[in-house]
Coordinates of C-alpha atoms in Angstrom, one line a residue:
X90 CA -18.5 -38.2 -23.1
X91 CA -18.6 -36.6 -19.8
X92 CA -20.7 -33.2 -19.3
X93 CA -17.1 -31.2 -18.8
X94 CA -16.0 -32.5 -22.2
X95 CA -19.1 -31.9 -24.2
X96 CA -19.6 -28.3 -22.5
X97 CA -15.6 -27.8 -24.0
X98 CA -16.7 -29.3 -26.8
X99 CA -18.6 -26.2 -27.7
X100 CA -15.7 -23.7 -27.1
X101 CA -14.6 -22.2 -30.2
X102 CA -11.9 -19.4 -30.8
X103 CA -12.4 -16.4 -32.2
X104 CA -11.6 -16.5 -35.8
X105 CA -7.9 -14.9 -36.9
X106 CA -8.1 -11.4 -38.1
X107 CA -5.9 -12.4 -40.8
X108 CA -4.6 -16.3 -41.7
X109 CA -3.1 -18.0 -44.9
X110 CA -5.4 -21.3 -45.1
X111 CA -2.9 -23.6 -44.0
X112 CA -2.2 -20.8 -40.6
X113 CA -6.4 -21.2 -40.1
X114 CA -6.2 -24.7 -40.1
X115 CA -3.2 -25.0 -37.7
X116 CA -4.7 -21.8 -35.6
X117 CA -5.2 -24.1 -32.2
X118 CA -1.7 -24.9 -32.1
X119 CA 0.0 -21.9 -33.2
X120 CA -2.6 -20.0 -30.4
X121 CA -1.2 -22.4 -27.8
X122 CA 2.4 -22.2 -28.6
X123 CA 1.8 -18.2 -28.9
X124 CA 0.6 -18.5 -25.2
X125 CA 3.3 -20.0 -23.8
X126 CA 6.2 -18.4 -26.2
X127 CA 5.1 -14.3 -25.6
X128 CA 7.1 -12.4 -23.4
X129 CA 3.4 -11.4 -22.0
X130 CA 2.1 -13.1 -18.7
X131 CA -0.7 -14.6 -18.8
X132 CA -3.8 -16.7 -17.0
X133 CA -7.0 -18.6 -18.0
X134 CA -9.1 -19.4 -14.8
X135 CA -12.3 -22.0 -15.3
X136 CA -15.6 -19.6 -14.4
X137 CA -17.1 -23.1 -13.7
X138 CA -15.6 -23.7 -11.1
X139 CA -15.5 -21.7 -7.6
X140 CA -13.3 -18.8 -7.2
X141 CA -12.2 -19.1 -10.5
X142 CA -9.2 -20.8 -10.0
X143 CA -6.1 -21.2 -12.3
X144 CA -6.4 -24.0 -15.0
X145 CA -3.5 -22.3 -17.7
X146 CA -0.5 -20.1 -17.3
X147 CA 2.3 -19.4 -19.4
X148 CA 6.1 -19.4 -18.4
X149 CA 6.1 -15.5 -18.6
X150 CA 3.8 -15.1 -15.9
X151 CA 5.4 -17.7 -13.4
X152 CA 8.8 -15.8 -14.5
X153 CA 7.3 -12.4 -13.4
X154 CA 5.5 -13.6 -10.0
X155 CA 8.4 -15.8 -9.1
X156 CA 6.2 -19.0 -8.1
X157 CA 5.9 -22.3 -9.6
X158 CA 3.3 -24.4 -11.7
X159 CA 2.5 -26.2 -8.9
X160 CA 2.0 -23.4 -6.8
X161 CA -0.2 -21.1 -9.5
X162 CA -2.6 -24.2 -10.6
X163 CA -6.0 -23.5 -9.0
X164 CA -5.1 -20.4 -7.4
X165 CA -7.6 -17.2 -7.4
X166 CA -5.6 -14.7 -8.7
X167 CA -6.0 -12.8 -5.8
X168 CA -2.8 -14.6 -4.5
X169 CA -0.8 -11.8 -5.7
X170 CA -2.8 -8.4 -3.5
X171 CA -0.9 -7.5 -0.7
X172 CA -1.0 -5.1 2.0
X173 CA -0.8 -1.9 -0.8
X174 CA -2.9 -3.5 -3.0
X175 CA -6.0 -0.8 -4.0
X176 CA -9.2 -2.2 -2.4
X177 CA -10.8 0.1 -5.3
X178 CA -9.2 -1.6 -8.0
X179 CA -10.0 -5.2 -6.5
X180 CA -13.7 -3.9 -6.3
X181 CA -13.3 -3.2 -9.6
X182 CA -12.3 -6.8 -11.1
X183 CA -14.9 -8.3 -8.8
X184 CA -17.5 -6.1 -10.1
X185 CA -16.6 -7.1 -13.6
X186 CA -16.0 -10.3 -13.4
X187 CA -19.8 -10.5 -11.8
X188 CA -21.2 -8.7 -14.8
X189 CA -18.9 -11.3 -17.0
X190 CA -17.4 -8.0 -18.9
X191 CA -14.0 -7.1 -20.0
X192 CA -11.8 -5.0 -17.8
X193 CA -8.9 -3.0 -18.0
X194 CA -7.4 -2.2 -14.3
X195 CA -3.9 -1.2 -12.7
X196 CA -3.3 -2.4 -9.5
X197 CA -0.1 -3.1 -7.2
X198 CA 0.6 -6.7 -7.1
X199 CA 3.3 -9.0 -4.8
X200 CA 5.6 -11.6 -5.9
X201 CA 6.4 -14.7 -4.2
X202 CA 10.1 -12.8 -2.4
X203 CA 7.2 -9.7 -1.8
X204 CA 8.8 -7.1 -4.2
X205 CA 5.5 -4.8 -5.6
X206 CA 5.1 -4.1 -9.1
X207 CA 2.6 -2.7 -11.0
X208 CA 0.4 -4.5 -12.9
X209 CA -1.4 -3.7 -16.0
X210 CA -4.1 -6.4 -16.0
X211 CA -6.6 -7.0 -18.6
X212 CA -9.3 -10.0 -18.1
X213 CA -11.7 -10.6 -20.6
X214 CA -14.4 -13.5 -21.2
X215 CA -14.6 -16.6 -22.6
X216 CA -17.9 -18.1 -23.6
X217 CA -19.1 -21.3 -25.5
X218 CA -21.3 -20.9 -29.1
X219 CA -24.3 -20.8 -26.6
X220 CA -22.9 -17.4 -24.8
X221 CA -22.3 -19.3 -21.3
X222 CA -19.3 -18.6 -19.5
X223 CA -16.9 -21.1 -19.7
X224 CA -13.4 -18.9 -18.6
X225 CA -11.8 -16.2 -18.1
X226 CA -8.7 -14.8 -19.7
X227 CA -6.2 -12.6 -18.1
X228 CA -3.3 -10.4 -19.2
X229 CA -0.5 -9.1 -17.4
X230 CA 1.8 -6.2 -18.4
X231 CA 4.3 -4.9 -16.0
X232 CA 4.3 -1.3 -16.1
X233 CA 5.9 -0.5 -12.8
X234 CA 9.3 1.7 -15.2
X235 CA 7.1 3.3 -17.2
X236 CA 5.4 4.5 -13.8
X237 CA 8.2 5.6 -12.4
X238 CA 9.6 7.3 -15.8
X239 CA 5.7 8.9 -16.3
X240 CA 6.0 10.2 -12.5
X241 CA 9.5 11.7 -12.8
X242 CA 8.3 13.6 -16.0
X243 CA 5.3 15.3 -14.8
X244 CA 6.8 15.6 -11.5
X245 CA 9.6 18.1 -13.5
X246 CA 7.3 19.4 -15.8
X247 CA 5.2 20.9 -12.9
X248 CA 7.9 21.6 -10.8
X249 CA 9.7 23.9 -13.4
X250 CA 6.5 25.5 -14.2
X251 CA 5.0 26.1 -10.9
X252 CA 8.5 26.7 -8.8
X253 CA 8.7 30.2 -9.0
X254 CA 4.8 31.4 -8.4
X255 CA 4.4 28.5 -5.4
X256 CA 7.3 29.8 -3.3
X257 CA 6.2 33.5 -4.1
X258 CA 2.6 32.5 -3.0
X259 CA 3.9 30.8 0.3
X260 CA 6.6 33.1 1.2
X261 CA 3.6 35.9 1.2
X262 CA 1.3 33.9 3.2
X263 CA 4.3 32.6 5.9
X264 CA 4.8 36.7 6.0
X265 CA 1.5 37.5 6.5
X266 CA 1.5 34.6 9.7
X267 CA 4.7 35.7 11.0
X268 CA 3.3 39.5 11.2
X269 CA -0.3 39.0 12.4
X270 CA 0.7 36.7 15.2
X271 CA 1.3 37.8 18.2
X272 CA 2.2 36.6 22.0
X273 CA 3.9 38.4 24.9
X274 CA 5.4 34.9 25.7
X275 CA 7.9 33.2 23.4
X276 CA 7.3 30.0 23.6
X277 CA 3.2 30.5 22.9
X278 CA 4.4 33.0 20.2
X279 CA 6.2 30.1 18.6
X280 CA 3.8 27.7 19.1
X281 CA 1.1 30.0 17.1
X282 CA 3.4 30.6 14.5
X283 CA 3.7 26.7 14.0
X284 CA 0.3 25.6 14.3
X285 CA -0.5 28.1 11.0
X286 CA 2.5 26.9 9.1
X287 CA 1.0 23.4 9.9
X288 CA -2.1 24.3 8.6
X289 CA -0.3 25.8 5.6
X290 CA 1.2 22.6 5.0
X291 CA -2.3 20.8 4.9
X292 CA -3.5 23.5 2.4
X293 CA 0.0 22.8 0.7
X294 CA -0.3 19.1 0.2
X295 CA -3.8 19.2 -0.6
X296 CA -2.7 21.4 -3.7
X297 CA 0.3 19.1 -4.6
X298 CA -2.8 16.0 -4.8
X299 CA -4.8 18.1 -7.0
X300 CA -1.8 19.2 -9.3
X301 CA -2.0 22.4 -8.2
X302 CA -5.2 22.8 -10.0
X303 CA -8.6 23.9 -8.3
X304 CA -9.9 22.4 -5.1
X305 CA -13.3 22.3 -3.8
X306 CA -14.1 24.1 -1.1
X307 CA -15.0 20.7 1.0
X308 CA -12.3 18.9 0.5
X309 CA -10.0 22.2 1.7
X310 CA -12.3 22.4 5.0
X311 CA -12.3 18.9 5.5
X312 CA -8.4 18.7 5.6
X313 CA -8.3 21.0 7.9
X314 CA -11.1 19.5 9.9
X315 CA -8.9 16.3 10.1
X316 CA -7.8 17.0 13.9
X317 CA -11.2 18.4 15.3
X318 CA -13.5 15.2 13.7
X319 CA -17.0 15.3 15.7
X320 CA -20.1 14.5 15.4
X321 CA -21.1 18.0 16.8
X322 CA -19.6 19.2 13.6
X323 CA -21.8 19.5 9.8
X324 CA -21.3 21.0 6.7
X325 CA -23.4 21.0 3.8
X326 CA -23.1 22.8 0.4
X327 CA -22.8 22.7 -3.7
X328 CA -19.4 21.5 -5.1
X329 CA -17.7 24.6 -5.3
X330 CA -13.8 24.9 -7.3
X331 CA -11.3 27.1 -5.5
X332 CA -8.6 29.0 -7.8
X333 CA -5.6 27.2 -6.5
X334 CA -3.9 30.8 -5.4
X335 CA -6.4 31.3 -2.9
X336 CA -6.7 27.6 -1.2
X337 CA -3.7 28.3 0.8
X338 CA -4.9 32.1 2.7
X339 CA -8.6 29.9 2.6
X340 CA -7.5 27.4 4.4
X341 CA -5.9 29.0 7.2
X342 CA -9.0 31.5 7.8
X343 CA -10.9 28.0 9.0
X344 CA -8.2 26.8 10.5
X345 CA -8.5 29.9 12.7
X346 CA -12.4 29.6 12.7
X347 CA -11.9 26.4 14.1
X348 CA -9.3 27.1 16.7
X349 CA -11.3 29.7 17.9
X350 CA -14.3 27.4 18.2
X351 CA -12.3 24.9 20.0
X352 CA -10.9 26.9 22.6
X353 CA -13.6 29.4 23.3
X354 CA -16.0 28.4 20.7
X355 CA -19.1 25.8 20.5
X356 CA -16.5 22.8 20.5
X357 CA -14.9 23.9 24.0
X358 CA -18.6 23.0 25.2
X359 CA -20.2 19.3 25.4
X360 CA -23.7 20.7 24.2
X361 CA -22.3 23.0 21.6
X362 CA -22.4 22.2 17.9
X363 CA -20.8 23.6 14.3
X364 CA -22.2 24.2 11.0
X365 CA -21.0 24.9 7.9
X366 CA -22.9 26.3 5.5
X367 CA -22.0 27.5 2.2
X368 CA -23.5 28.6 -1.6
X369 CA -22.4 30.1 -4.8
X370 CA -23.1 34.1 -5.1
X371 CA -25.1 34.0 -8.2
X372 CA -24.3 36.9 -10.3
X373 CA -21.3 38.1 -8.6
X374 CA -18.8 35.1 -9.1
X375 CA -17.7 33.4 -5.6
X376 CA -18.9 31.7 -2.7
X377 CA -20.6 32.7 0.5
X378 CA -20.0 30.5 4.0
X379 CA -21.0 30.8 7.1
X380 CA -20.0 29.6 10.2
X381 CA -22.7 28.8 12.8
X382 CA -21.8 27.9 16.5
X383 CA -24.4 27.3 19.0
X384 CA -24.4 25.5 22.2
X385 CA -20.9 27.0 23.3
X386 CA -19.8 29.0 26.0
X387 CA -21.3 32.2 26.7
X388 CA -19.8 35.1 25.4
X389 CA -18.5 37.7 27.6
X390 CA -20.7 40.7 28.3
X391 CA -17.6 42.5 25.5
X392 CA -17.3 40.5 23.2
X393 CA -14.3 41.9 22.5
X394 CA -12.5 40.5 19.1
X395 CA -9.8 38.2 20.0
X396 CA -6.6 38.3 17.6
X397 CA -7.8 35.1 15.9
X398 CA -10.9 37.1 15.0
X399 CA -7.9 39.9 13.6
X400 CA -6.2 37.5 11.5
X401 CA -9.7 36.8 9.9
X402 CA -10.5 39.7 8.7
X403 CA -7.1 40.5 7.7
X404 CA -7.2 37.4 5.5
X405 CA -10.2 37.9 4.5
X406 CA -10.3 41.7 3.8
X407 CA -6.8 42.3 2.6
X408 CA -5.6 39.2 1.0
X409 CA -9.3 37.6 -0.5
X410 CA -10.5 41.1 -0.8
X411 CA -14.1 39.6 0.7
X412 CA -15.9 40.8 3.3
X413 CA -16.6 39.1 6.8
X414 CA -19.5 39.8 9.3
X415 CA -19.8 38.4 12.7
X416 CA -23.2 38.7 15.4
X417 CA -22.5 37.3 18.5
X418 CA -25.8 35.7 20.7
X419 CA -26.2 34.2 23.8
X420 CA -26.0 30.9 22.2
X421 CA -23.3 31.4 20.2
X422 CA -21.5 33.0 17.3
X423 CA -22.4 33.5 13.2
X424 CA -19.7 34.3 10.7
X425 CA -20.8 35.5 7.3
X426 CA -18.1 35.3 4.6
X427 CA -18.1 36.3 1.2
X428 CA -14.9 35.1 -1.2
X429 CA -14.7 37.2 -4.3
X430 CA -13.0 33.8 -7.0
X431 CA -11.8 36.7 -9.1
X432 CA -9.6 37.3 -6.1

């Protein structure tokens, strides 16, 4: 007998849950003709061999990938990725399949004419009476519908609950643009007004990823951080949520913070440098930042506040109800902020 066969020869099935002793006795061939009869895809691949290739599938799964036997048969089933496929849900196969553990993972998979569906794929282990693993066993469930259907729900569910209170919020905020900013020249008036909506629209979308729940305060800087990337720039801090009602006004306070600091600021300057600094207010409820610029231009002998510097306050002060507190240096420029969350 040759070492394949006598390693096989010590695979058994797992026993029925439930059988009638002439079903126990014919288990093998009512499991194989189960395999091949469900409407369920599905794969073994031999863990003995490398890349775990394809040694069984049934005729649901060549139905729902659209190849052929010949073309399945010792494939990884990595044949099936594609250019949207999740590298974080392949990561997470390959990590368990190395740890030889069950997994449960959705990922979006390619048929052989290159529609995408989603796939519901469970693998799970198959081992001989001495625990080595001999293959692997793989499930398939097209779930790509119910997606869609589970989308189109929540999507109405929050948009009928949150219609009314987002386009109040955003109607105030695109007021509160339109009236703070300022140019004697139309077209630079116009170009102020739509750099803020833009950064609106960051703050926007960012809420609409995070179900218009809380944010953290990082992920709202870093958003708007997205056009100015730089090494010159840091920011450090504790995870800190954000009420969702105040993301929006937050956001386009740094995004005039950082406007500032790349026009006249430390990024207008080779040598300057940014940090962002920021900590929980510990008995009061909210969060204190501050901006640190260094390196920069030298101020002028004024300092007189710009209207950037105006619409920071204003947002601050008015619509956050915190307080902000600026000293200028020679080297640069410090902004203290405090953000009341009951705000």
């Amino acid at each position: 007998m040759s070492d394949s066969k006598r390693r096989s020869a010590k695979l058994h099935g797992d026993r029925p849950a439930a059988s009638s002793q002439r079903g126990y006795l014919d288990r093998k061939e009512l499991a194989a003709s189960a395999f091949e009869r469900t409407r369920m895809p599905m794969v073994m691949t031999d863990a003995r061999q490398l890349d775990f290739p394809i040694v069984l599938a049934n005729q649901a799964f060549l139905e729902l990938t659209g190849y052929s036997a010949e073309e399945v048969v010792g494939q990884n089933c990595r044949f099936l990725q594609g250019p949207g496929t999740s590298p974080a849900a392949v990561a997470e196969v390959r990590i368990a399949v190395s740890q030889e553990r069950e997994a449960n993972v959705e990922l979006l998979n390619y048929r052989k004419d290159g529609s995408a569906f989603w796939n519901q794929l469970h693998l799970s282990p198959i081992r001989d009476d001495g625990g080595r693993l001999l293959y692997y066993f793989g499930s398939q469930l097209d779930v790509t519908e119910y997606r869609k259907v589970q989308y189109l729900e929540a999507t109405e569910h929050r948009l009928l609950k949150e219609v009314d209170h987002r386009a109040k919020n955003v109607l105030a905020v695109v007021e509160g643009i339109v009236r703070l900013s300022r140019s004697d020249d139309a077209a630079l008036y116009a170009a102020s007004i739509q750099q803020r909506i833009q950064a609106l629209s960051h703050a926007h979308a960012l809420l609409a990823e995070r179900g218009w729940q809380e944010v953290e305060l990082s992920e709202i800087i870093k958003r708007q951080m997205e056009s100015f990337a730089s090494e010159r720039v840091s920011m450090e801090g504790p995870e800190i949520l954000v009420p969702a009602m105040i993301v929006q006004p937050l956001a386009l306070v740094v995004h005039e913070l950082l406007i500032n600091a790349a026009v006249h600021g430390s990024l207008s300057a080779p040598s300057g440098r940014l940090n962002i600094h920021w900590q929980e207010v510990l008995g009061q409820g909210g969060f204190k930042l501050r901006w640190q610029e260094t390196g920069g231009r030298t101020p002028s002998s004024d300092r007189q506040p710009g209207f950037g510097t105006a619409m920071v306050g204003a947002m601050i002060e008015k619509q956050l109800l915190g307080k902000v507190e600026r000293e200028w240096s020679d080297d640069g420029v410090v902004v203290d902020i405090l953000v009341p969350i009951e705000s």
